[in-house]
XYZ file of N, CA, C and O in Angstrom:
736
model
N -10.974 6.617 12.865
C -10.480 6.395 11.527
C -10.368 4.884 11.308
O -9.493 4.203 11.844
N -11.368 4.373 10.434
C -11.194 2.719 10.082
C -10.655 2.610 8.419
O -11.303 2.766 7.384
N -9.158 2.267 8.631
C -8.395 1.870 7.274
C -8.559 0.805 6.760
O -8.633 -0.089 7.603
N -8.682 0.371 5.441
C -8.715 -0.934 5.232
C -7.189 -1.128 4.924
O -6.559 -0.071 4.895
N -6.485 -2.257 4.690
C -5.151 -2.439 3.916
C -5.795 -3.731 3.219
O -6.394 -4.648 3.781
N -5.510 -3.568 1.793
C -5.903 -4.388 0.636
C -4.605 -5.164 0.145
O -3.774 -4.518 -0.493
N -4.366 -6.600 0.421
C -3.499 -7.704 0.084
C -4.024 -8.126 -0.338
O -5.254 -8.120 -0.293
N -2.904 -9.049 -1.332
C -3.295 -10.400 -1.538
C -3.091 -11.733 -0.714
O -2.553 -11.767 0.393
N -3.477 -12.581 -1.241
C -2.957 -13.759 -0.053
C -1.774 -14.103 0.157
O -1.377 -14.706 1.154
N -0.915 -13.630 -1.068
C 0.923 -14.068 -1.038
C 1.455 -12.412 -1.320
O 0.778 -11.516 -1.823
N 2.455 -12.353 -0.975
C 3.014 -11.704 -1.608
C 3.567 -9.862 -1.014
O 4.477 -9.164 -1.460
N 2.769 -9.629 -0.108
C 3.297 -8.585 0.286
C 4.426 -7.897 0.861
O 4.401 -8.597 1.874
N 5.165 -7.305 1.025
C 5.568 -6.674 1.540
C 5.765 -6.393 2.955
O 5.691 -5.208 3.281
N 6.035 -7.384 3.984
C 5.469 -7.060 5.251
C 5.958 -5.947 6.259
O 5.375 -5.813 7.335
N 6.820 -5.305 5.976
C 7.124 -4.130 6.475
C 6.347 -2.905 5.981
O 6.162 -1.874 6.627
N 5.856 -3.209 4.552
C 4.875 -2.193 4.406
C 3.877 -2.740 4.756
O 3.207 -2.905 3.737
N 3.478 -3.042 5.414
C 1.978 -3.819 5.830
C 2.164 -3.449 7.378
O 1.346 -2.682 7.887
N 3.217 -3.972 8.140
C 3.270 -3.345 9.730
C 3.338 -2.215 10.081
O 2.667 -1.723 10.987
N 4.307 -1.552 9.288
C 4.924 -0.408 9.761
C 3.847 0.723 9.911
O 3.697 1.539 10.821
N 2.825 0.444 8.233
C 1.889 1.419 8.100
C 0.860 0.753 9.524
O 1.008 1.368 10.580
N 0.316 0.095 9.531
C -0.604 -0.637 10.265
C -0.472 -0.115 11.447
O -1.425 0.302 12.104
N 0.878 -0.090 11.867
C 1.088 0.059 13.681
C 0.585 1.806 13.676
O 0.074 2.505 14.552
N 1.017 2.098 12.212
C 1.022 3.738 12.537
C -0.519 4.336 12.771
O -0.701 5.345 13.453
N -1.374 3.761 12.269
C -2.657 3.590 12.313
C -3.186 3.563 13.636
O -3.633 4.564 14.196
N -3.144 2.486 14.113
C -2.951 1.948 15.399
C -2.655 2.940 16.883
O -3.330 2.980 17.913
N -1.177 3.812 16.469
C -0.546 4.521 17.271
C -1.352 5.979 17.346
O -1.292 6.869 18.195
N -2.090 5.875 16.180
C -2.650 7.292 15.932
C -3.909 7.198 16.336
O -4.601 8.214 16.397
N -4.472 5.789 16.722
C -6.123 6.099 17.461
C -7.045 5.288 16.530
O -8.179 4.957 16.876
N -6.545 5.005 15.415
C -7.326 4.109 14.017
C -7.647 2.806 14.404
O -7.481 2.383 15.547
N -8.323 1.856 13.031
C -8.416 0.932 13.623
C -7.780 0.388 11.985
O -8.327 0.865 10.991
N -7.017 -0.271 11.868
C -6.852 -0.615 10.778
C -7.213 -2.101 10.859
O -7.119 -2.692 11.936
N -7.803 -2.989 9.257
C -8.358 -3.717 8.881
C -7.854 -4.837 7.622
O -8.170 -4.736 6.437
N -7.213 -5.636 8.072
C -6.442 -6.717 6.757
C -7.962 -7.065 5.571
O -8.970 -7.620 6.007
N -7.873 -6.761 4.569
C -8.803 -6.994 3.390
C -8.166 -7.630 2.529
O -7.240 -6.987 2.034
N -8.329 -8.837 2.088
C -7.859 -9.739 1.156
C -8.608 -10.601 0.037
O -9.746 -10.764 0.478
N -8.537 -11.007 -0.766
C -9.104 -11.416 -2.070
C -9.779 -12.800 -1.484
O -10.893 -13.053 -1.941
N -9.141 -13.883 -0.360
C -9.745 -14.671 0.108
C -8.998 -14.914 1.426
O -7.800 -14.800 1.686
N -10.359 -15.392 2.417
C -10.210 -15.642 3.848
C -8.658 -16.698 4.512
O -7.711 -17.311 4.020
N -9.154 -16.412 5.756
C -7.519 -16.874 6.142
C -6.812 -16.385 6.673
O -7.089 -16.154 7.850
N -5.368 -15.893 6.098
C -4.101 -15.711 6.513
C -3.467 -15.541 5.061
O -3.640 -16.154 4.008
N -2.752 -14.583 5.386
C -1.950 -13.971 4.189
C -0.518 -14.516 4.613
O -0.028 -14.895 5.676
N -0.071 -14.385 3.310
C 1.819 -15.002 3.576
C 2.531 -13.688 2.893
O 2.377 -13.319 1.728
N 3.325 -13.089 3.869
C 4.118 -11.565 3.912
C 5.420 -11.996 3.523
O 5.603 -13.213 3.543
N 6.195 -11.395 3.236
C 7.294 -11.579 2.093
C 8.179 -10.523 2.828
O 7.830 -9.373 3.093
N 9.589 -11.202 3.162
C 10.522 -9.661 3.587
C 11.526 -10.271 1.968
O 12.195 -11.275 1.727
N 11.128 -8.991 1.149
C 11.637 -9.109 -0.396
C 11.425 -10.618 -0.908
O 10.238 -10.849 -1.137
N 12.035 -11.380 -1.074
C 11.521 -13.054 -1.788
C 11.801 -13.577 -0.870
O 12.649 -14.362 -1.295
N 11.720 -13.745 0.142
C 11.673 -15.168 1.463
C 10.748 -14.767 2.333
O 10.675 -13.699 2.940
N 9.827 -15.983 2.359
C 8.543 -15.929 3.351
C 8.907 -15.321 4.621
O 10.063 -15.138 5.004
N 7.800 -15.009 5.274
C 8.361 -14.136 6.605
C 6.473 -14.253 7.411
O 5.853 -15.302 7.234
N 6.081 -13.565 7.889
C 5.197 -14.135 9.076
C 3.809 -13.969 8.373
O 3.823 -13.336 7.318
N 2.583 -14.467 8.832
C 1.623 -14.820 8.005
C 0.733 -14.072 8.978
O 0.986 -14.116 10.182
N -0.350 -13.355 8.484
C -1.222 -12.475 9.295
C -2.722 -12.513 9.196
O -3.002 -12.062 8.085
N -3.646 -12.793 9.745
C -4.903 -13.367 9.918
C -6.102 -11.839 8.859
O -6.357 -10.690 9.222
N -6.495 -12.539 7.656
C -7.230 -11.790 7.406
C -8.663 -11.421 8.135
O -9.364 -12.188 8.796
N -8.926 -9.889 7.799
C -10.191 -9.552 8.733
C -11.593 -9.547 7.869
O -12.700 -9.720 8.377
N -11.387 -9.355 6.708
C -12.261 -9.332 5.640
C -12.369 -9.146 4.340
O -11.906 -8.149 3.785
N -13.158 -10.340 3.562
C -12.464 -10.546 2.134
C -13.531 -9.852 1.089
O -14.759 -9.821 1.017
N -12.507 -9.342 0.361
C -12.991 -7.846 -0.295
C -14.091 -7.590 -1.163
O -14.449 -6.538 -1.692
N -14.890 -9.534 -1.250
C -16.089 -9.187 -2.194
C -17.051 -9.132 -0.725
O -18.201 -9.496 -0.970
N -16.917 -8.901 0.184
C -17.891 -9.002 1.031
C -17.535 -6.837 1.879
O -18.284 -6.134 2.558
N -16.547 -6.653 1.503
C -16.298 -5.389 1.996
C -16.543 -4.020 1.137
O -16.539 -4.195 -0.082
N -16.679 -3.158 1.431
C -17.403 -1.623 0.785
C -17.013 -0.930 1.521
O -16.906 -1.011 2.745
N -16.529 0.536 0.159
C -16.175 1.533 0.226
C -15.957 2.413 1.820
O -15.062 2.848 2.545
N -18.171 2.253 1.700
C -18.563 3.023 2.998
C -18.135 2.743 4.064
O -18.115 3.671 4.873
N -17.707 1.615 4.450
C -17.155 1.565 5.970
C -16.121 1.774 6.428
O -15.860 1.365 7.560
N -15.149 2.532 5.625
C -13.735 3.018 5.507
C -13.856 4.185 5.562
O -14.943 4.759 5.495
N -12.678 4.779 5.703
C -12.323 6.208 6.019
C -11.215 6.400 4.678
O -11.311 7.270 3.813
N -9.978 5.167 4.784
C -9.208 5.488 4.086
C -8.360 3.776 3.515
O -8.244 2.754 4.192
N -8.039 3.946 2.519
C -7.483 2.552 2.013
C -5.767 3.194 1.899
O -5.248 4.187 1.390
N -5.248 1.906 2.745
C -3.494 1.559 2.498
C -3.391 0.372 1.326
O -3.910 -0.721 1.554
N -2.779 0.597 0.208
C -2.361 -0.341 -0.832
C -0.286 -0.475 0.071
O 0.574 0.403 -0.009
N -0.161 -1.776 0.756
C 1.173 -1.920 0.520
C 1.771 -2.957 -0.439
O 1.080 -3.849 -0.932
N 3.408 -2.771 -0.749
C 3.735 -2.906 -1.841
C 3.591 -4.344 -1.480
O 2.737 -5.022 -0.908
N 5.279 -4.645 -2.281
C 6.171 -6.214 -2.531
C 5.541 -6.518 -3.855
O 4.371 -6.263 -4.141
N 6.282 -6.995 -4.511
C 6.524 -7.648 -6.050
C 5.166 -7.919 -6.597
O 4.394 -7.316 -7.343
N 5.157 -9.476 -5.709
C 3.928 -9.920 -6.357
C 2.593 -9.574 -5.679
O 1.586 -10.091 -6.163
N 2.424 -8.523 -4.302
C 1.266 -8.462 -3.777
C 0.286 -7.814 -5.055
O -0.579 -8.511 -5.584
N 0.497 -6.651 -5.395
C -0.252 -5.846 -6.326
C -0.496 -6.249 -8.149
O -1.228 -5.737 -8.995
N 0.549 -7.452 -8.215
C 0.423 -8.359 -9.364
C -0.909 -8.996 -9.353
O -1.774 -8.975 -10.229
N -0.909 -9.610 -8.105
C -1.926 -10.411 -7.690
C -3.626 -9.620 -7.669
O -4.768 -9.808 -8.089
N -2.945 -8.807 -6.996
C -4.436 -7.974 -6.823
C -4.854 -7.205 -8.118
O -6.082 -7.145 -8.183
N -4.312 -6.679 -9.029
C -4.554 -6.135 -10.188
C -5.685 -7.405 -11.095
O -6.653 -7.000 -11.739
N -5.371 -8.806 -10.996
C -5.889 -9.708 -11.849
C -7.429 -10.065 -10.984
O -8.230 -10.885 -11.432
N -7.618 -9.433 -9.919
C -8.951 -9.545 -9.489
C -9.851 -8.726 -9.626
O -9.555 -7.682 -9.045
N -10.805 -8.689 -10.111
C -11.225 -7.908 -10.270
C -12.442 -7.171 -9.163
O -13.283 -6.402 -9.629
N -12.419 -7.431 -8.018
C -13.331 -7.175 -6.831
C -12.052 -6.439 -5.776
O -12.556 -5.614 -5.015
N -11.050 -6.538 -5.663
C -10.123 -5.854 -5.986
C -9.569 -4.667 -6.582
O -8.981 -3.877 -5.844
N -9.648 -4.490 -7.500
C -9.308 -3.789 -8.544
C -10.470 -2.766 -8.299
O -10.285 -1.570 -8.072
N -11.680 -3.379 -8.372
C -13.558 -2.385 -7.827
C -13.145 -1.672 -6.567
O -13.100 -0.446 -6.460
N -12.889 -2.413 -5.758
C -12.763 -1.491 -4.249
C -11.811 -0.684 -4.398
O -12.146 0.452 -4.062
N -10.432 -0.786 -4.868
C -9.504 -0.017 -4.746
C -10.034 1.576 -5.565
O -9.756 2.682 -5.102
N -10.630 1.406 -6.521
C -10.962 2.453 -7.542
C -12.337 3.387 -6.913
O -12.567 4.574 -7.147
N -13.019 2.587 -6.186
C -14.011 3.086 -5.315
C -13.925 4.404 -4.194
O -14.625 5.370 -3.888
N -12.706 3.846 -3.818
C -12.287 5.185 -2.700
C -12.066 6.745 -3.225
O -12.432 7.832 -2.778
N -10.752 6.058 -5.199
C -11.473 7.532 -5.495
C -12.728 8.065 -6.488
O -12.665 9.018 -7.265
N -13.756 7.283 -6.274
C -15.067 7.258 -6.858
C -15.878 8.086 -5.767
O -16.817 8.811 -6.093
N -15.357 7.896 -4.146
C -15.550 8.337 -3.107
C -15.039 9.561 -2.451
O -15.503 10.224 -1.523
N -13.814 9.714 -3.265
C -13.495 10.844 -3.031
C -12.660 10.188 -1.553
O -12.591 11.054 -0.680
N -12.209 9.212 -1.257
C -11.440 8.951 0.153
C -9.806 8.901 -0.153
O -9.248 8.548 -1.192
N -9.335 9.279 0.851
C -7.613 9.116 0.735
C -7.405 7.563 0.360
O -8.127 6.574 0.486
N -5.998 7.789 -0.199
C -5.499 6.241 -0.977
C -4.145 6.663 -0.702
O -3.550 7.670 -1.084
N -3.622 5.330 0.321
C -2.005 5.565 0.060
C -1.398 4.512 -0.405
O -2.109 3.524 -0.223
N -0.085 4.177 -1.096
C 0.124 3.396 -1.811
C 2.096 3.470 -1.542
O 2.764 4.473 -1.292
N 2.557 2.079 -1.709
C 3.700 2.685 -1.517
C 4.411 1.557 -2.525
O 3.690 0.589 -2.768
N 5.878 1.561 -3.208
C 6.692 0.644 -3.743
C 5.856 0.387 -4.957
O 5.386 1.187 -5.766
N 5.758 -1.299 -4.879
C 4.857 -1.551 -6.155
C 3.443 -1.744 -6.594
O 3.100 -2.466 -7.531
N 2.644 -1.025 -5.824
C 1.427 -1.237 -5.099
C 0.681 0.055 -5.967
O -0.549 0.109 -5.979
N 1.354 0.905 -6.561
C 0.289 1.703 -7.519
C -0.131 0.669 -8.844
O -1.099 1.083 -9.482
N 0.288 -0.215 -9.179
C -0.038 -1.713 -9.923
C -1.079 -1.388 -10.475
O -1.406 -0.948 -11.578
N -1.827 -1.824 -9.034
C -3.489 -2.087 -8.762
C -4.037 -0.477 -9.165
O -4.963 -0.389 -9.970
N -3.587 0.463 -8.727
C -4.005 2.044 -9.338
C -3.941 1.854 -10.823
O -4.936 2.170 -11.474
N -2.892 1.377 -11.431
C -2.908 1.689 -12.979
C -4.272 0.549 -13.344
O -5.194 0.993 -14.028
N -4.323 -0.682 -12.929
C -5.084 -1.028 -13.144
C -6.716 -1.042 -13.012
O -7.529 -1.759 -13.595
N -6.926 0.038 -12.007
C -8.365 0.729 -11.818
C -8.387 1.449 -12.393
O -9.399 2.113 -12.169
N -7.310 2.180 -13.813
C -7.507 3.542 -14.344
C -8.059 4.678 -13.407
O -9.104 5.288 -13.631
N -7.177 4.904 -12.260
C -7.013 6.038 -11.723
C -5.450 7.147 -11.689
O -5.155 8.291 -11.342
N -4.904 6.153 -12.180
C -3.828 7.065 -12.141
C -3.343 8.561 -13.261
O -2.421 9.369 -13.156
N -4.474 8.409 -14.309
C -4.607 9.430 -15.666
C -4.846 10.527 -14.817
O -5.640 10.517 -13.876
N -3.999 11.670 -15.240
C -3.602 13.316 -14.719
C -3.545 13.418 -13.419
O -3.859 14.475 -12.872
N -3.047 12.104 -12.568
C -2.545 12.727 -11.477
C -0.788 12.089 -11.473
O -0.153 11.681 -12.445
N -0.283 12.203 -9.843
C 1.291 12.700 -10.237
C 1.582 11.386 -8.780
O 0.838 11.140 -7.830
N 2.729 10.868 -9.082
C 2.970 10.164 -7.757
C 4.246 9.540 -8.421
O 4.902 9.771 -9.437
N 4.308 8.509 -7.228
C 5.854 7.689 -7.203
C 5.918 6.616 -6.952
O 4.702 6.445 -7.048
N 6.285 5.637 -6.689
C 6.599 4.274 -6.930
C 7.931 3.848 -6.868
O 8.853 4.660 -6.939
N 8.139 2.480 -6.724
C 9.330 1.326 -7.095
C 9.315 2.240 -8.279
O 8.255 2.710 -8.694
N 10.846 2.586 -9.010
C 11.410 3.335 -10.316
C 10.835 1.975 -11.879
O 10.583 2.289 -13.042
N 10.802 0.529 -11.247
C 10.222 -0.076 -12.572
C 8.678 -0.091 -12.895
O 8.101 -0.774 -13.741
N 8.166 0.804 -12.040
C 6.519 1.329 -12.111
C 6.361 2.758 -13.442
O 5.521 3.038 -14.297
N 7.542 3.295 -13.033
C 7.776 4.508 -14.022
C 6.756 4.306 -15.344
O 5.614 4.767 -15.322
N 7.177 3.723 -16.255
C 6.512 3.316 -17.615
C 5.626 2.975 -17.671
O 5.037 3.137 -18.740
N 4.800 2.136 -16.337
C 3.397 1.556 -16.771
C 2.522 2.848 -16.144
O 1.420 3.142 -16.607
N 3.136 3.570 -15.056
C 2.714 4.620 -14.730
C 2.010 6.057 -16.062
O 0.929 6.570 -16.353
N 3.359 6.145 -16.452
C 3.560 7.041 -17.272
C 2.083 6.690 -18.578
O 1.233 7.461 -19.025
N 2.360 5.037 -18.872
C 1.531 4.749 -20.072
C 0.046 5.071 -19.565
O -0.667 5.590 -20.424
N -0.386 4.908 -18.640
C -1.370 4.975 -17.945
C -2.017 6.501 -17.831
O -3.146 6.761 -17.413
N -0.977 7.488 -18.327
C -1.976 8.781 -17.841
C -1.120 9.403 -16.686
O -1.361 10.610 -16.648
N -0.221 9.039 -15.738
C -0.016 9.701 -14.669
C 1.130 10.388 -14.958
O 1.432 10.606 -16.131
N 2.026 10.875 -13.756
C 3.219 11.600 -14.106
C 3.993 11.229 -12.512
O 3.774 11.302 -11.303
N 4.984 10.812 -13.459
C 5.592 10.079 -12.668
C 7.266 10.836 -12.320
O 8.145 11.290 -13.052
N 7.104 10.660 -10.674
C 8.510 11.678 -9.825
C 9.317 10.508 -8.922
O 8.924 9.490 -8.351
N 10.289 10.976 -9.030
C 11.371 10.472 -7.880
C 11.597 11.290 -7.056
O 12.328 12.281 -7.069
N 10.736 10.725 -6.066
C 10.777 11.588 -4.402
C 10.071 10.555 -3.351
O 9.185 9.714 -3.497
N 10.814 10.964 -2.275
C 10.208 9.982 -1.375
C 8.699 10.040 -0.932
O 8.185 8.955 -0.661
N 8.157 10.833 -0.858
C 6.926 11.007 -0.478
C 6.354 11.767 -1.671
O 7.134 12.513 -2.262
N 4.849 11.659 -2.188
C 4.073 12.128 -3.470
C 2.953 12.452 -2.820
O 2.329 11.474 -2.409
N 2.398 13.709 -2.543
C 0.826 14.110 -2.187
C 0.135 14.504 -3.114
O 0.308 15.714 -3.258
N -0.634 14.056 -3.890
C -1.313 14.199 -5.170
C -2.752 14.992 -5.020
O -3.571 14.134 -5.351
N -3.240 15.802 -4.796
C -4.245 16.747 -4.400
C -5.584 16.890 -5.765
O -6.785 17.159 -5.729
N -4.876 16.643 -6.573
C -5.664 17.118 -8.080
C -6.527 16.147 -9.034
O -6.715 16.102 -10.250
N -7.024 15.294 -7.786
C -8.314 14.895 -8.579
C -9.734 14.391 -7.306
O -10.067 14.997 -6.288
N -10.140 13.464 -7.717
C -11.233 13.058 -6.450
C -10.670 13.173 -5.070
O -11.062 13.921 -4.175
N -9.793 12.407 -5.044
C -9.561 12.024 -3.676
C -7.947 12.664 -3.336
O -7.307 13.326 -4.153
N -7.586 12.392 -2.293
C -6.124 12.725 -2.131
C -5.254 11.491 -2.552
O -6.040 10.545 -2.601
N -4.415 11.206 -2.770
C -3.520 9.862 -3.339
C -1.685 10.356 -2.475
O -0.863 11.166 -2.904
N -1.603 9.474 -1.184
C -0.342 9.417 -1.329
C 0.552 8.571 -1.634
O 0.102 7.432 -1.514
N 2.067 8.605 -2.121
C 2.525 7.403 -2.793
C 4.064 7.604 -2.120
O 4.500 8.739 -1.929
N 4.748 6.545 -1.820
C 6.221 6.561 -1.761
C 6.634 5.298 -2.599
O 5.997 4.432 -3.198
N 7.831 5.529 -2.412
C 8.549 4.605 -3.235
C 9.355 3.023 -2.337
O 9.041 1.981 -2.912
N 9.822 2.921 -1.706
C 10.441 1.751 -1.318
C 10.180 2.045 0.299
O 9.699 3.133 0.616
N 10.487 1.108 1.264
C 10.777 0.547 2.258
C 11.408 1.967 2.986
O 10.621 2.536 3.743
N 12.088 2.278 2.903
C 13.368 3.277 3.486
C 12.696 4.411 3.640
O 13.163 5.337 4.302
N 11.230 4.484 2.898
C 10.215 6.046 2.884
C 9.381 5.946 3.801
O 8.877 6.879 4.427
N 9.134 4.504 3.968
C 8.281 4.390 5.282
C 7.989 5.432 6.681
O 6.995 5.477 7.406
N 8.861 5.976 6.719
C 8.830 7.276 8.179
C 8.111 8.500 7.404
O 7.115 8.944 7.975
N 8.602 9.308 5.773
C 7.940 10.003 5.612
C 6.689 9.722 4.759
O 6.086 10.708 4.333
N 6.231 8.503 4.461
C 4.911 8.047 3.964
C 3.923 7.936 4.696
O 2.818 8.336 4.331
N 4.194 7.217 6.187
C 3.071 6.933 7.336
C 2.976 8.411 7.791
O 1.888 8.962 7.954
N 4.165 9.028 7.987
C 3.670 10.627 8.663
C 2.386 11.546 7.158
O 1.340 12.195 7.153
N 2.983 11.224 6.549
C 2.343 11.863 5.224
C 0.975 11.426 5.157
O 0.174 12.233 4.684
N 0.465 10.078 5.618
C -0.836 9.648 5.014
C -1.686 10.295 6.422
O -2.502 11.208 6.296
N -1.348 9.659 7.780
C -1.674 9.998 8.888
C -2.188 11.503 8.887
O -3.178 11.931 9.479
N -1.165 12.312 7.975
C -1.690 13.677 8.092
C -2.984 14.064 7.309
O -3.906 14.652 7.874
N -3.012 13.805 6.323
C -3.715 13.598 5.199
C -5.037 12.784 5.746
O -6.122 13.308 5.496
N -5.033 11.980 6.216
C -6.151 10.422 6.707
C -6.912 11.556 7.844
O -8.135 11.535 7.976
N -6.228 12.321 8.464
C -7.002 12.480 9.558
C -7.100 14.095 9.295
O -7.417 14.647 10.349
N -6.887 15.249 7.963
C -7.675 15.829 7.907
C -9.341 15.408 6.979
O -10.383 16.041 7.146
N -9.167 14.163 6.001
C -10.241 13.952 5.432
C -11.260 13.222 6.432
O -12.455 13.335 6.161
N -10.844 12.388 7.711
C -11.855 12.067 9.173
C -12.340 12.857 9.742
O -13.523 12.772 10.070
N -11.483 14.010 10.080
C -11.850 14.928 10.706
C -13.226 15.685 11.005
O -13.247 16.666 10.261
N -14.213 15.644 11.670
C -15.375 15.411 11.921
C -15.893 14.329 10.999
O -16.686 14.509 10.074
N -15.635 13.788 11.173
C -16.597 12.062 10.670
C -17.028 11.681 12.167
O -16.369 11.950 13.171
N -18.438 10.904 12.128
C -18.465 10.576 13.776
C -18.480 8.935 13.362
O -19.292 8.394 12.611
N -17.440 8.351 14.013
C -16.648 7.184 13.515
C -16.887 6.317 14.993
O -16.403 5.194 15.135
């Protein structure tokens, strides 16, 4: 199973960026930092800088096909950022063009509203996502974990930091029935 995780260069979330990552990792995957430009990303624990992590490949040079499954993690301004790119914005929308799992957690469905994927399906988010969600076509719940089944691809979504245990178990499950015979 090769995940990409799609950042920007500032701004993420870095507990949603490890936590999912290691889980990847722990499960046999290979997960993959994808960023808008080369380098090193600067991770955010809420608004104060926190540790900087070596990108693996920048996203106008990366495609769909060599993935299994894309992690969107949150923080404020990561998915701000990534919404205004538009090579970005292409890959993320690609997976469900592909029909591949998409998990997403906090404020990181952003970049979903902004690929216009989120119209008639159902998920969750940071609670100030609600409205752009909603305007967008989707339907929007307060629950920690969201498995969205009812369109291309599978879409899972949580909401904050604290969901992290049932989001990584949730995608992991999900990630590795859509691998499941892939010869990877």
């Amino acid at each position: 199973m090769k995940v990409a995780f799609l950042v920007a260069p500032e701004g993420v979330e870095q507990v949603e960026l490890t936590d999912p990552w290691q889980a990847v990792r722990d499960a046999g995957g290979t997960p993959r930092l994808v960023s808008t430009k080369p380098g090193r990303i600067q991770a955010f624990d809420h608004l104060d800088k926190a540790d900087t992590f070596e990108v693996d490949q920048v996203v106008k040079d990366a495609t769909v096909e060599e993935y299994d499954a894309l992690v969107l993690p949150g923080g404020v301004a990561n998915p701000d950022f990534l919404r205004l790119d538009r090579k970005a914005v292409a890959f993320a929308k690609g997976f469900f063009d592909a029909g591949k799992p998409v998990a997403a957690i906090c404020h990181a469905p952003w970049t979903l509203v902004e690929a216009d994927v989120v119209r008639g399906r159902t998920l969750t988010s940071w609670p100030s996502l609600r409205t752009d969600i909603t305007n967008a076509g989707g339907t929007w719940v307060d629950e920690q974990v969201k498995i969205c089944t009812g369109g291309p691809n599978t879409l899972i979504t949580s909401r904050k930091p604290d969901d992290l245990k049932a989001f990584r178990e949730a995608f992991l499950e999900e990630f590795a029935k859509t691998t499941k015979g892939s010869a990877r």
